[in-house]
Amino acid sequence: MRTMQYFAYVLDHKLAIAASAFVLFIFYRIYTYLTHPLRSFPGPFFCRLTNLPYSTWFFSGRRDFYILSLHERYGPVIRIAPNELSFNTANSWKDIYGFRPDHRPFIKSEFYEGAASYDNKVSGVGTVRDPAKHAKMRKYLSYGFSAKALAEQEVLVVENVELLIRQMRERGVRDGEVMDSEHWLRMATLDIMGDLAFGKSFDALKNGGQHPSVRFMHEAIRQMKVIDTMRRFPYAGKLFALFFARTLYKLLQGNRMHEQFSLQTVRDRLANPDPRPDILTHLQHSYDPDLPFASDIQLAAYAAEFLHAGADTSSTTINTVLNFVLRSPSLYMRLTTEIRTAFLTYASINNQQASKLPLLRSVILEAMRIYPPTPLGLPRLVPEGGDSVDGFWIVGGVTVSTNAVAASLSPKNFPDPYTFKPERWDKEGKEKGMDILNASNPFSLGARGCLGQNLAWMEMNLIICMIFWSFDLELVNTEMDLHRDSKMDSLWEKPPLFVRITERQ
């Protein structure tokens, strides 16, 4: 009887109860606003109260440009969420991601839990949060990315780039087709990373389109904003999972299908060993089903992560080089001359010599600055007890990051930040000291810095040299603005870049 009376009371007073709950929520938010340890850090008012602005930016596809604008308004450190700070300085890169004696490491935040694989059973070397597990994984994987391994892998990279050159010659030169370099460069780097990470090409260049598994991978990347938002709003996330289970299943289905493809490919390779000099060969030599970081599922997670991390980022930088170099006739002539003088024949192009070309290196560094291949700030947790970042004391448990876009496009770090100036990176530019070069860290730094950065440099060196040696190029859609017309999730969603190709004169 009392239960019935209670429910009757609730129904009769539901409006008053709802209003009371809302008032209590507002008072709670005001209390946390006034007492939160981050209350002294600047930022938009609503970012201090709720994660809603951040999630809105994420879904808009322009998150990092919003954060850039906030840094321009508020300064080097801003509060972008109730318990999260963003930095844009060179010192913050070192303090958050680098090694500091007598300081505990800033471990990866819960954001990376959304990237775990196979029903959260395993994580890749780039997403595992435990520093001890990461150290074991990195040691296990390191030989596959050593200088010796890299030299052996060059022949596989060249084979795929030669297929790209053939497609450019057949479609662009013979058929007169204006080619979308963004599309074809992405196909090339996908084939390269498929060849190295899975032991077989995806044949994207041959077919002119993505392998279904790659499409699944991109769907998995897009789901990160959904998972991040569900984590930031746990109660709403649970309701979403409850009432929209089918929608959530569809969002996650692409990731599951990519995982199944990765696991089956790795198992096929383990059952039929191949001595070809790819990354998987080095891993299968150390395969041990009893070791958690060397099981077949774990190897599949590694391979999928290499594909995800290595393909899109390299093609993004090469595409950025084309975009800006082709807009400057003088720079185009200088780079072409450097490459064609260094290599008298097409067959003589090699990574060792290409890596010594000063203008090529400066052009690539400037491309990674002006359009960072990984745009987002990589979130870390301040260790228990608190620590300082760029002179600011922050309590433990706060999420911090240095936003790559905000740091690289800040006029305080790089005068004329939207102007493509490779000379920033040459000897004279460094001596002038106008630019804070350490504010650009496209491969991150420290113990969690990119394991495959030398492989990425080899890809970029070879592809750029082989293209500029072989062809004369002309940008067609000059009205396209790479910053204005791009969107991003965890990586960039880039507009087409149309190029007219003719045989070199």
XYZ file of N, CA and C in Angstrom, residues 31-274:
732
model
N 28.768 24.848 -7.933
C 29.731 24.504 -6.876
C 31.039 23.993 -7.479
N 30.927 23.071 -8.447
C 32.149 22.547 -9.068
C 32.862 23.626 -9.869
N 32.087 24.533 -10.462
C 32.690 25.638 -11.218
C 33.536 26.514 -10.297
N 33.036 26.759 -9.086
C 33.728 27.655 -8.157
C 34.871 26.974 -7.417
N 34.822 25.650 -7.292
C 35.816 24.956 -6.461
C 36.755 24.055 -7.248
N 36.536 23.870 -8.537
C 37.349 22.943 -9.326
C 38.801 23.404 -9.368
N 39.752 22.480 -9.265
C 41.178 22.860 -9.297
C 41.604 23.579 -10.580
N 40.834 23.431 -11.655
C 41.190 24.084 -12.917
C 40.471 25.424 -13.105
N 39.828 25.933 -12.061
C 39.003 27.129 -12.214
C 39.795 28.364 -12.661
N 41.099 28.382 -12.398
C 41.899 29.560 -12.759
C 42.358 29.556 -14.219
N 42.186 28.427 -14.917
C 42.632 28.356 -16.312
C 41.568 28.955 -17.233
N 41.987 29.736 -18.228
C 41.014 30.402 -19.103
C 40.373 29.443 -20.095
N 39.226 29.864 -20.605
C 38.517 29.074 -21.603
C 37.065 29.491 -21.653
N 36.319 29.036 -22.645
C 34.902 29.379 -22.743
C 34.128 28.936 -21.502
N 33.119 29.717 -21.135
C 32.363 29.454 -19.910
C 31.777 28.048 -19.895
N 31.121 27.638 -20.974
C 30.437 26.346 -20.971
C 31.412 25.169 -20.982
N 32.646 25.396 -21.442
C 33.643 24.324 -21.381
C 34.016 24.001 -19.943
N 33.800 24.943 -19.042
C 34.090 24.715 -17.627
C 33.012 23.860 -16.964
N 31.827 23.833 -17.587
C 30.684 23.166 -16.971
C 30.372 21.799 -17.565
N 30.650 21.623 -18.848
C 30.192 20.411 -19.523
C 31.122 20.032 -20.675
N 31.088 18.752 -21.035
C 31.843 18.245 -22.183
C 31.124 18.488 -23.509
N 29.921 19.059 -23.436
C 29.110 19.213 -24.643
C 29.799 20.032 -25.737
N 30.446 21.176 -25.421
C 31.128 21.907 -26.504
C 32.186 21.061 -27.204
N 33.001 20.333 -26.423
C 34.056 19.522 -27.033
C 33.464 18.469 -27.958
N 32.434 17.763 -27.492
C 31.828 16.718 -28.327
C 31.190 17.311 -29.580
N 30.620 18.509 -29.447
C 30.046 19.186 -30.612
C 31.126 19.498 -31.639
N 32.281 19.986 -31.162
C 33.401 20.260 -32.080
C 33.846 18.976 -32.775
N 33.922 17.886 -32.004
C 34.379 16.607 -32.553
C 33.461 16.171 -33.694
N 32.152 16.244 -33.469
C 31.202 15.806 -34.489
C 31.154 16.760 -35.677
N 31.542 18.013 -35.470
C 31.519 18.985 -36.573
C 32.602 18.723 -37.604
N 33.653 17.979 -37.208
C 34.784 17.761 -38.094
C 35.770 18.908 -38.116
N 35.587 19.901 -37.236
C 36.470 21.066 -37.211
C 37.031 21.303 -35.806
N 37.048 20.256 -35.001
C 37.449 20.380 -33.592
C 38.762 21.134 -33.407
N 39.796 20.720 -34.123
C 41.126 21.267 -33.864
C 41.267 22.705 -34.343
N 40.461 23.117 -35.307
C 40.461 24.526 -35.699
C 39.732 25.378 -34.662
N 38.706 24.816 -34.013
C 38.077 25.528 -32.900
C 39.082 25.717 -31.765
N 39.823 24.659 -31.462
C 40.814 24.750 -30.389
C 41.906 25.745 -30.761
N 42.317 25.773 -32.018
C 43.282 26.772 -32.488
C 42.760 28.183 -32.231
N 41.501 28.440 -32.566
C 40.937 29.780 -32.371
C 40.867 30.146 -30.891
N 40.613 29.161 -30.037
C 40.567 29.429 -28.597
C 41.952 29.776 -28.063
N 42.978 29.090 -28.550
C 44.343 29.432 -28.135
C 44.703 30.847 -28.583
N 44.282 31.238 -29.764
C 44.558 32.592 -30.237
C 43.859 33.630 -29.366
N 42.733 33.250 -28.789
C 41.974 34.189 -27.950
C 42.455 34.199 -26.506
N 42.724 32.994 -25.943
C 42.990 32.896 -24.507
C 44.461 32.718 -24.146
N 45.282 32.207 -25.075
C 46.694 32.045 -24.749
C 47.193 30.618 -24.859
N 48.353 30.320 -24.252
C 49.041 29.038 -24.467
C 48.397 27.835 -23.794
N 47.538 28.057 -22.809
C 46.850 26.939 -22.153
C 45.386 27.317 -21.984
N 44.493 26.412 -22.365
C 43.064 26.683 -22.269
C 42.341 25.461 -21.719
N 41.228 25.726 -21.096
C 40.372 24.665 -20.563
C 39.322 24.336 -21.619
N 39.427 23.159 -22.218
C 38.526 22.788 -23.310
C 37.396 21.873 -22.848
N 37.443 21.430 -21.603
C 36.407 20.588 -21.006
C 36.576 20.711 -19.487
N 35.590 20.272 -18.701
C 35.692 20.466 -17.252
C 36.981 19.951 -16.632
N 37.514 18.841 -17.138
C 38.720 18.261 -16.542
C 39.828 18.087 -17.578
N 39.897 19.017 -18.540
C 40.839 18.840 -19.648
C 41.432 20.175 -20.081
N 42.756 20.168 -20.285
C 43.483 21.356 -20.722
C 44.188 21.081 -22.045
N 44.253 22.105 -22.879
C 44.991 22.036 -24.141
C 46.116 23.060 -24.116
N 47.297 22.654 -24.613
C 48.463 23.532 -24.712
C 48.846 23.683 -26.180
N 49.644 24.723 -26.473
C 50.123 24.905 -27.853
C 51.581 25.356 -27.901
N 52.368 25.000 -26.891
C 53.751 25.476 -26.803
C 54.758 24.345 -26.984
N 55.989 24.738 -27.331
C 57.064 23.755 -27.499
C 57.386 23.067 -26.181
N 57.411 23.828 -25.091
C 57.731 23.231 -23.790
C 56.683 22.219 -23.356
N 55.427 22.454 -23.718
C 54.382 21.502 -23.320
C 54.566 20.161 -24.016
N 55.057 20.173 -25.259
C 55.372 18.904 -25.932
C 56.341 18.090 -25.078
N 57.411 18.732 -24.635
C 58.444 18.027 -23.865
C 57.913 17.567 -22.515
N 57.143 18.431 -21.847
C 56.685 18.103 -20.494
C 55.633 16.999 -20.487
N 54.750 16.989 -21.479
C 53.662 15.999 -21.505
C 54.118 14.664 -22.089
N 54.887 14.720 -23.178
C 55.203 13.502 -23.924
C 56.648 13.035 -23.764
N 57.531 13.928 -23.374
C 58.942 13.577 -23.291
C 59.327 12.958 -21.961
N 60.623 12.658 -21.833
C 61.159 12.093 -20.589
C 61.755 13.210 -19.754
N 61.348 13.284 -18.485
C 61.908 14.271 -17.563
C 62.430 13.542 -16.332
N 63.701 13.691 -16.016
C 64.244 13.038 -14.816
C 63.450 13.445 -13.575
N 63.223 12.477 -12.708
C 62.516 12.708 -11.441
C 61.043 13.078 -11.641
N 60.498 12.806 -12.807
C 59.074 13.023 -13.062
C 58.448 11.708 -13.507
N 57.237 11.451 -13.030
C 56.517 10.263 -13.481
C 55.936 10.504 -14.872
N 55.798 9.454 -15.684
C 55.254 9.648 -17.038
C 53.775 10.006 -17.007
N 53.349 10.744 -18.001
C 51.937 11.052 -18.200
C 51.367 9.922 -19.073
N 50.572 9.038 -18.491
C 50.068 7.896 -19.252
C 48.918 8.324 -20.167
N 48.638 7.502 -21.153
C 47.555 7.798 -22.088
C 46.209 7.786 -21.357
N 45.304 8.643 -21.809
C 44.011 8.788 -21.150
C 43.046 7.685 -21.569
N 41.836 7.742 -21.008
C 40.804 6.750 -21.318
C 40.362 6.815 -22.779
N 40.699 7.891 -23.471
C 40.357 8.024 -24.890
C 40.826 6.812 -25.685
N 41.985 6.257 -25.307
C 42.576 5.154 -26.064
C 41.890 3.820 -25.789
N 41.065 3.758 -24.748
C 40.335 2.520 -24.498
C 39.339 2.248 -25.619
N 38.912 3.317 -26.296
C 38.008 3.152 -27.427
C 38.677 2.532 -28.633
N 40.028 2.470 -28.600
C 40.766 1.898 -29.730
C 41.203 0.465 -29.473
N 40.810 -0.113 -28.339
C 41.168 -1.500 -28.054
C 40.505 -2.428 -29.072
N 41.127 -3.583 -29.299
C 40.678 -4.491 -30.358
C 40.162 -5.807 -29.795
N 39.355 -6.490 -30.608
C 38.879 -7.838 -30.288
C 38.204 -7.881 -28.919
N 37.093 -7.110 -28.835
C 36.296 -7.054 -27.604
C 37.147 -6.657 -26.403
N 38.029 -5.684 -26.628
C 38.889 -5.127 -25.571
C 39.890 -6.127 -25.014
N 40.171 -7.201 -25.765
C 41.142 -8.195 -25.290
C 42.573 -7.717 -25.486
N 42.828 -6.947 -26.530
C 44.193 -6.508 -26.823
C 44.188 -5.054 -27.273
N 45.351 -4.426 -27.137
C 45.587 -3.089 -27.668
C 46.852 -3.125 -28.502
N 46.967 -2.196 -29.431
C 48.187 -2.083 -30.210
C 49.247 -1.332 -29.436
N 50.454 -1.262 -30.009
C 51.551 -0.579 -29.328
C 51.270 0.915 -29.207
N 50.457 1.463 -30.097
C 50.151 2.883 -30.042
C 48.996 3.230 -29.138
N 48.211 2.237 -28.725
C 47.024 2.526 -27.923
C 47.070 1.932 -26.521
N 47.981 1.001 -26.258
C 48.060 0.412 -24.922
C 48.407 1.502 -23.913
N 47.756 1.493 -22.763
C 47.927 2.581 -21.800
C 49.005 2.286 -20.766
N 49.194 1.031 -20.426
C 50.158 0.644 -19.397
C 51.583 0.835 -19.921
N 52.403 1.700 -19.289
C 53.770 1.935 -19.778
C 54.633 0.674 -19.795
N 54.451 -0.220 -18.809
C 55.256 -1.444 -18.764
C 54.915 -2.359 -19.940
N 53.618 -2.506 -20.231
C 53.209 -3.321 -21.382
C 53.707 -2.693 -22.679
N 53.630 -1.379 -22.742
C 54.095 -0.697 -23.950
C 55.580 -0.938 -24.181
N 56.376 -0.881 -23.117
C 57.824 -1.085 -23.252
C 58.126 -2.478 -23.799
N 57.394 -3.505 -23.318
C 57.594 -4.870 -23.815
C 57.208 -4.972 -25.290
N 56.066 -4.367 -25.630
C 55.616 -4.408 -27.025
C 56.617 -3.714 -27.943
N 57.066 -2.553 -27.535
C 57.971 -1.776 -28.389
C 59.290 -2.515 -28.605
N 59.794 -3.153 -27.545
C 61.023 -3.931 -27.675
C 60.809 -5.099 -28.628
N 59.666 -5.748 -28.510
C 59.337 -6.892 -29.364
C 59.235 -6.477 -30.836
N 58.709 -5.279 -31.082
C 58.455 -4.825 -32.448
C 59.630 -4.089 -33.078
N 60.579 -3.666 -32.263
C 61.588 -2.710 -32.721
C 62.417 -3.214 -33.904
N 62.732 -4.516 -33.946
C 63.594 -4.994 -35.030
C 62.926 -4.833 -36.390
N 61.607 -4.977 -36.431
C 60.896 -4.814 -37.699
C 60.972 -3.407 -38.249
N 61.419 -2.452 -37.405
C 61.543 -1.059 -37.838
C 62.987 -0.572 -37.739
N 63.927 -1.498 -37.606
C 65.339 -1.134 -37.494
C 65.884 -0.671 -38.839
N 67.092 -0.098 -38.822
C 67.724 0.367 -40.062
C 67.934 -0.790 -41.031
N 68.329 -1.953 -40.504
C 68.545 -3.131 -41.357
C 67.233 -3.578 -41.995
N 66.176 -3.643 -41.175
C 64.878 -4.057 -41.708
C 64.372 -3.053 -42.736
N 64.600 -1.776 -42.457
C 64.152 -0.727 -43.373
C 64.824 -0.864 -44.739
N 66.117 -1.141 -44.730
C 66.847 -1.319 -45.992
C 66.294 -2.505 -46.780
N 65.913 -3.566 -46.068
C 65.349 -4.739 -46.736
C 63.949 -4.456 -47.286
N 63.202 -3.595 -46.599
C 61.822 -3.307 -47.000
C 61.736 -2.339 -48.175
N 62.836 -1.651 -48.473
C 62.799 -0.626 -49.521
C 62.351 -1.199 -50.859
N 62.769 -2.411 -51.183
C 62.401 -3.004 -52.468
C 60.890 -3.175 -52.570
N 60.223 -3.513 -51.458
C 58.767 -3.669 -51.468
C 58.080 -2.320 -51.646
N 58.618 -1.297 -51.000
C 58.054 0.047 -51.150
C 58.178 0.504 -52.600
N 59.359 0.312 -53.180
C 59.606 0.745 -54.562
C 58.667 0.032 -55.533
N 58.431 -1.260 -55.328
C 57.532 -2.006 -56.218
C 56.144 -1.366 -56.255
N 55.651 -0.960 -55.100
C 54.326 -0.341 -55.046
C 54.328 1.063 -55.635
N 55.402 1.819 -55.399
C 55.473 3.172 -55.962
C 55.564 3.103 -57.484
N 56.261 2.110 -58.005
C 56.348 1.960 -59.466
C 54.973 1.702 -60.078
N 54.110 0.999 -59.341
C 52.746 0.796 -59.825
C 51.987 2.122 -59.839
N 52.214 2.964 -58.833
C 51.613 4.302 -58.828
C 52.081 5.106 -60.042
N 53.386 5.053 -60.326
C 53.936 5.785 -61.472
C 53.309 5.282 -62.772
N 53.106 3.976 -62.895
C 52.483 3.421 -64.105
C 51.043 3.919 -64.256
N 50.316 3.961 -63.142
C 48.941 4.464 -63.193
C 48.912 5.933 -63.600
N 49.840 6.714 -63.063
C 49.908 8.134 -63.414
C 50.250 8.309 -64.890
N 51.133 7.469 -65.390
C 51.532 7.574 -66.798
C 50.380 7.154 -67.720
N 49.702 6.065 -67.364
C 48.623 5.569 -68.222
C 47.396 6.475 -68.164
N 47.008 6.875 -66.971
C 45.791 7.670 -66.830
C 46.040 9.155 -67.110
N 47.137 9.665 -66.526
C 47.381 11.096 -66.629
C 48.025 11.521 -67.928
N 49.063 10.788 -68.362
C 49.799 11.171 -69.570
C 49.108 10.633 -70.825
N 48.896 9.326 -70.884
C 48.339 8.713 -72.099
C 46.885 9.106 -72.336
N 46.043 9.007 -71.277
C 44.612 9.259 -71.442
C 44.224 10.709 -71.184
N 45.167 11.520 -70.703
C 44.868 12.931 -70.458
C 43.948 13.172 -69.275
N 43.846 12.190 -68.379
C 42.962 12.314 -67.221
C 43.574 13.248 -66.178
N 42.763 14.174 -65.660
C 43.193 14.976 -64.517
C 43.033 14.103 -63.278
N 44.119 13.836 -62.579
C 44.102 12.847 -61.501
C 43.943 13.506 -60.139
N 43.161 12.866 -59.295
C 43.012 13.306 -57.910
C 44.163 12.715 -57.105
N 45.166 13.521 -56.827
C 46.352 13.000 -56.141
C 46.022 12.525 -54.735
N 45.035 13.158 -54.095
C 44.662 12.721 -52.746
C 44.223 11.270 -52.778
N 43.407 10.910 -53.752
C 42.911 9.536 -53.873
C 44.041 8.569 -54.200
N 44.838 8.875 -55.208
C 45.840 7.922 -55.680
C 47.006 7.776 -54.712
N 47.374 8.840 -54.026
C 48.428 8.712 -53.011
C 47.947 7.855 -51.847
N 46.676 8.009 -51.493
C 46.118 7.180 -50.411
C 46.095 5.718 -50.826
N 45.749 5.442 -52.082
C 45.772 4.063 -52.561
C 47.196 3.495 -52.509
N 48.177 4.322 -52.882
C 49.570 3.863 -52.902
C 50.065 3.517 -51.503
N 49.828 4.396 -50.534
C 50.330 4.129 -49.182
C 49.556 2.996 -48.512
N 48.288 2.815 -48.872
C 47.546 1.655 -48.367
C 48.154 0.358 -48.884
N 48.500 0.331 -50.167
C 49.131 -0.866 -50.729
C 50.496 -1.119 -50.094
N 51.255 -0.053 -49.872
C 52.576 -0.212 -49.250
C 52.437 -0.787 -47.851
N 51.558 -0.200 -47.048
C 51.422 -0.669 -45.663
C 50.756 -2.036 -45.604
N 49.849 -2.329 -46.532
C 49.292 -3.675 -46.588
C 50.374 -4.690 -46.892
N 51.251 -4.348 -47.836
C 52.359 -5.225 -48.221
C 53.298 -5.469 -47.046
N 53.588 -4.421 -46.276
C 54.547 -4.542 -45.180
C 53.921 -5.122 -43.913
N 52.695 -4.709 -43.594
C 52.080 -5.121 -42.329
C 51.369 -6.465 -42.419
N 50.759 -6.770 -43.577
C 49.994 -8.005 -43.730
C 50.650 -9.006 -44.671
N 51.726 -8.588 -45.324
C 52.411 -9.495 -46.227
C 51.779 -9.607 -47.590
N 50.803 -8.739 -47.896
C 50.209 -8.738 -49.229
C 49.559 -7.384 -49.486
N 49.626 -6.966 -50.738
C 49.050 -5.687 -51.128
C 47.526 -5.774 -51.135
N 46.871 -4.631 -50.933
C 45.416 -4.571 -51.039
C 44.972 -4.387 -52.490
N 45.937 -4.198 -53.410
C 45.653 -3.992 -54.836
C 44.757 -2.779 -55.077
N 44.878 -1.794 -54.202
C 44.086 -0.574 -54.375
C 44.508 0.181 -55.628
N 45.812 0.181 -55.929
C 46.292 0.866 -57.132
C 45.817 0.162 -58.400
N 45.852 -1.157 -58.392
C 45.414 -1.912 -59.573
C 43.923 -1.719 -59.826
N 43.142 -1.724 -58.744
C 41.690 -1.657 -58.874
C 41.149 -0.231 -58.862
N 41.992 0.712 -58.463
C 41.555 2.107 -58.429
C 40.621 2.429 -57.286
N 40.522 1.540 -56.310
C 39.628 1.776 -55.173
C 40.061 0.992 -53.960
N 39.407 1.267 -52.845
C 39.797 0.666 -51.579
C 39.348 -0.786 -51.472
N 40.176 -1.582 -50.824
C 39.794 -2.934 -50.417
C 38.684 -2.801 -49.367
N 37.697 -3.711 -49.348
C 36.623 -3.603 -48.353
C 37.124 -3.472 -46.922
N 38.207 -4.177 -46.590
C 38.725 -4.097 -45.230
C 39.198 -2.690 -44.889
N 39.746 -1.991 -45.884
C 40.203 -0.622 -45.649
C 39.008 0.285 -45.404
N 37.942 0.065 -46.140
C 36.724 0.839 -45.908
C 36.208 0.597 -44.493
N 36.289 -0.658 -44.037
C 35.888 -0.961 -42.667
C 36.775 -0.213 -41.671
N 38.070 -0.141 -41.989
C 38.997 0.543 -41.096
C 38.627 2.014 -40.951
N 38.288 2.658 -42.071
C 37.917 4.071 -42.012
C 36.615 4.263 -41.238
N 35.704 3.314 -41.350
C 34.487 3.371 -40.548
C 34.824 3.263 -39.063
N 35.806 2.426 -38.743
C 36.234 2.276 -37.350
C 36.833 3.573 -36.827
N 37.582 4.276 -37.666
C 38.155 5.558 -37.250
C 37.046 6.558 -36.956
N 36.022 6.563 -37.805
C 34.929 7.514 -37.610
C 34.133 7.221 -36.344
N 34.157 5.976 -35.884
C 33.394 5.647 -34.686
C 34.042 6.222 -33.427
N 35.305 6.679 -33.516
C 35.997 7.169 -32.329
C 35.261 8.336 -31.691
N 34.664 9.213 -32.489
C 33.952 10.352 -31.904
C 32.711 9.894 -31.147
N 32.082 8.813 -31.633
C 30.920 8.277 -30.922
C 31.345 7.681 -29.586
N 32.407 6.874 -29.603
C 32.890 6.237 -28.378
C 33.377 7.279 -27.386
N 34.091 8.303 -27.879
C 34.582 9.357 -26.992
C 33.424 10.107 -26.341
N 32.377 10.382 -27.105
C 31.223 11.089 -26.550
C 30.489 10.227 -25.531
N 30.359 8.936 -25.802
C 29.719 8.039 -24.835
C 30.527 7.960 -23.547
N 31.844 8.056 -23.658
C 32.685 8.050 -22.458
C 32.528 9.350 -21.674
N 32.416 10.462 -22.375
C 32.277 11.757 -21.709
C 30.902 11.924 -21.066
N 29.898 11.243 -21.611
C 28.540 11.295 -21.062
C 28.100 9.864 -20.757
N 28.624 9.263 -19.674
C 28.407 7.826 -19.434
C 26.942 7.429 -19.298
N 26.125 8.253 -18.627
C 24.718 7.882 -18.459
C 23.975 7.975 -19.787
N 24.226 9.045 -20.525
C 23.611 9.172 -21.850
C 24.121 8.070 -22.775
N 25.407 7.706 -22.616
C 25.974 6.635 -23.421
C 25.293 5.307 -23.159
N 24.997 5.027 -21.893
C 24.307 3.781 -21.551
C 22.888 3.766 -22.125
N 22.212 4.911 -22.072
C 20.868 4.990 -22.646
C 20.920 4.814 -24.161
N 21.931 5.425 -24.783
C 22.095 5.279 -26.236
C 22.320 3.815 -26.595
N 23.200 3.151 -25.829
C 23.487 1.738 -26.093
C 22.250 0.874 -25.873
N 21.389 1.286 -24.928
C 20.193 0.517 -24.613
C 19.105 0.698 -25.670
N 18.841 1.946 -26.032
C 17.713 2.230 -26.919
C 18.092 2.249 -28.403
N 19.390 2.368 -28.685
C 19.824 2.407 -30.082
C 20.888 1.339 -30.318
N 20.600 0.147 -29.805
C 21.571 -0.949 -29.891
C 21.901 -1.292 -31.344
N 20.892 -1.279 -32.221
C 21.133 -1.631 -33.620
C 22.000 -0.578 -34.308
N 21.752 0.689 -33.985
C 22.571 1.766 -34.560
C 24.013 1.631 -34.104
N 24.199 1.356 -32.811
C 25.548 1.197 -32.277
C 26.232 -0.014 -32.901
N 25.470 -1.081 -33.107
C 26.041 -2.281 -33.725
C 26.557 -1.967 -35.126
N 25.784 -1.189 -35.896
C 26.211 -0.825 -37.247
C 27.476 0.030 -37.211
N 27.551 0.921 -36.211
C 28.735 1.767 -36.090
C 29.982 0.936 -35.811
N 29.807 -0.116 -35.012
C 30.943 -0.944 -34.616
C 31.216 -2.083 -35.595
N 30.283 -2.329 -36.497
C 30.406 -3.483 -37.391
C 31.633 -3.387 -38.288
N 31.912 -2.180 -38.791
C 33.082 -2.011 -39.648
C 34.361 -2.393 -38.939
N 34.464 -1.998 -37.675
C 35.654 -2.335 -36.891
C 35.771 -3.844 -36.718
N 34.659 -4.512 -36.438
C 34.690 -5.970 -36.253
C 35.111 -6.678 -37.543
N 34.613 -6.215 -38.663
C 34.946 -6.862 -39.939
C 36.413 -6.647 -40.284
N 36.931 -5.463 -39.975
C 38.354 -5.211 -40.207
C 39.198 -6.094 -39.290
N 38.761 -6.280 -38.047
C 39.482 -7.159 -37.121
C 39.481 -8.599 -37.621
N 38.349 -9.059 -38.122
C 38.270 -10.431 -38.630
C 39.208 -10.623 -39.818
N 39.228 -9.645 -40.715
C 40.128 -9.718 -41.862
C 41.581 -9.756 -41.396
N 41.931 -8.893 -40.450
C 43.313 -8.818 -39.962
C 43.736 -10.134 -39.327
N 42.869 -10.693 -38.492
C 43.209 -11.929 -37.792
C 43.362 -13.088 -38.769
N 42.453 -13.198 -39.733
C 42.537 -14.298 -40.692
C 43.789 -14.177 -41.554
N 44.136 -12.953 -41.949
C 45.338 -12.742 -42.765
C 46.590 -13.144 -42.003
N 46.660 -12.757 -40.734
C 47.824 -13.103 -39.910
C 47.893 -14.609 -39.695
N 46.765 -15.239 -39.425
C 46.765 -16.693 -39.214
C 47.185 -17.437 -40.487
N 46.742 -16.963 -41.638
C 47.166 -17.582 -42.903
C 48.670 -17.464 -43.070
N 49.213 -16.330 -42.706
C 50.651 -16.114 -42.857
C 51.435 -16.983 -41.875
N 50.954 -17.108 -40.649
C 51.633 -17.952 -39.664
C 51.618 -19.415 -40.092
N 50.532 -19.817 -40.750
C 50.433 -21.207 -41.213
C 51.289 -21.462 -42.447
N 51.593 -20.397 -43.190
C 52.404 -20.526 -44.409
C 53.497 -19.461 -44.397
N 54.551 -19.671 -43.627
C 55.614 -18.660 -43.496
C 56.214 -18.282 -44.842
N 56.573 -17.013 -44.960
C 57.147 -16.485 -46.199
C 58.376 -15.666 -45.817
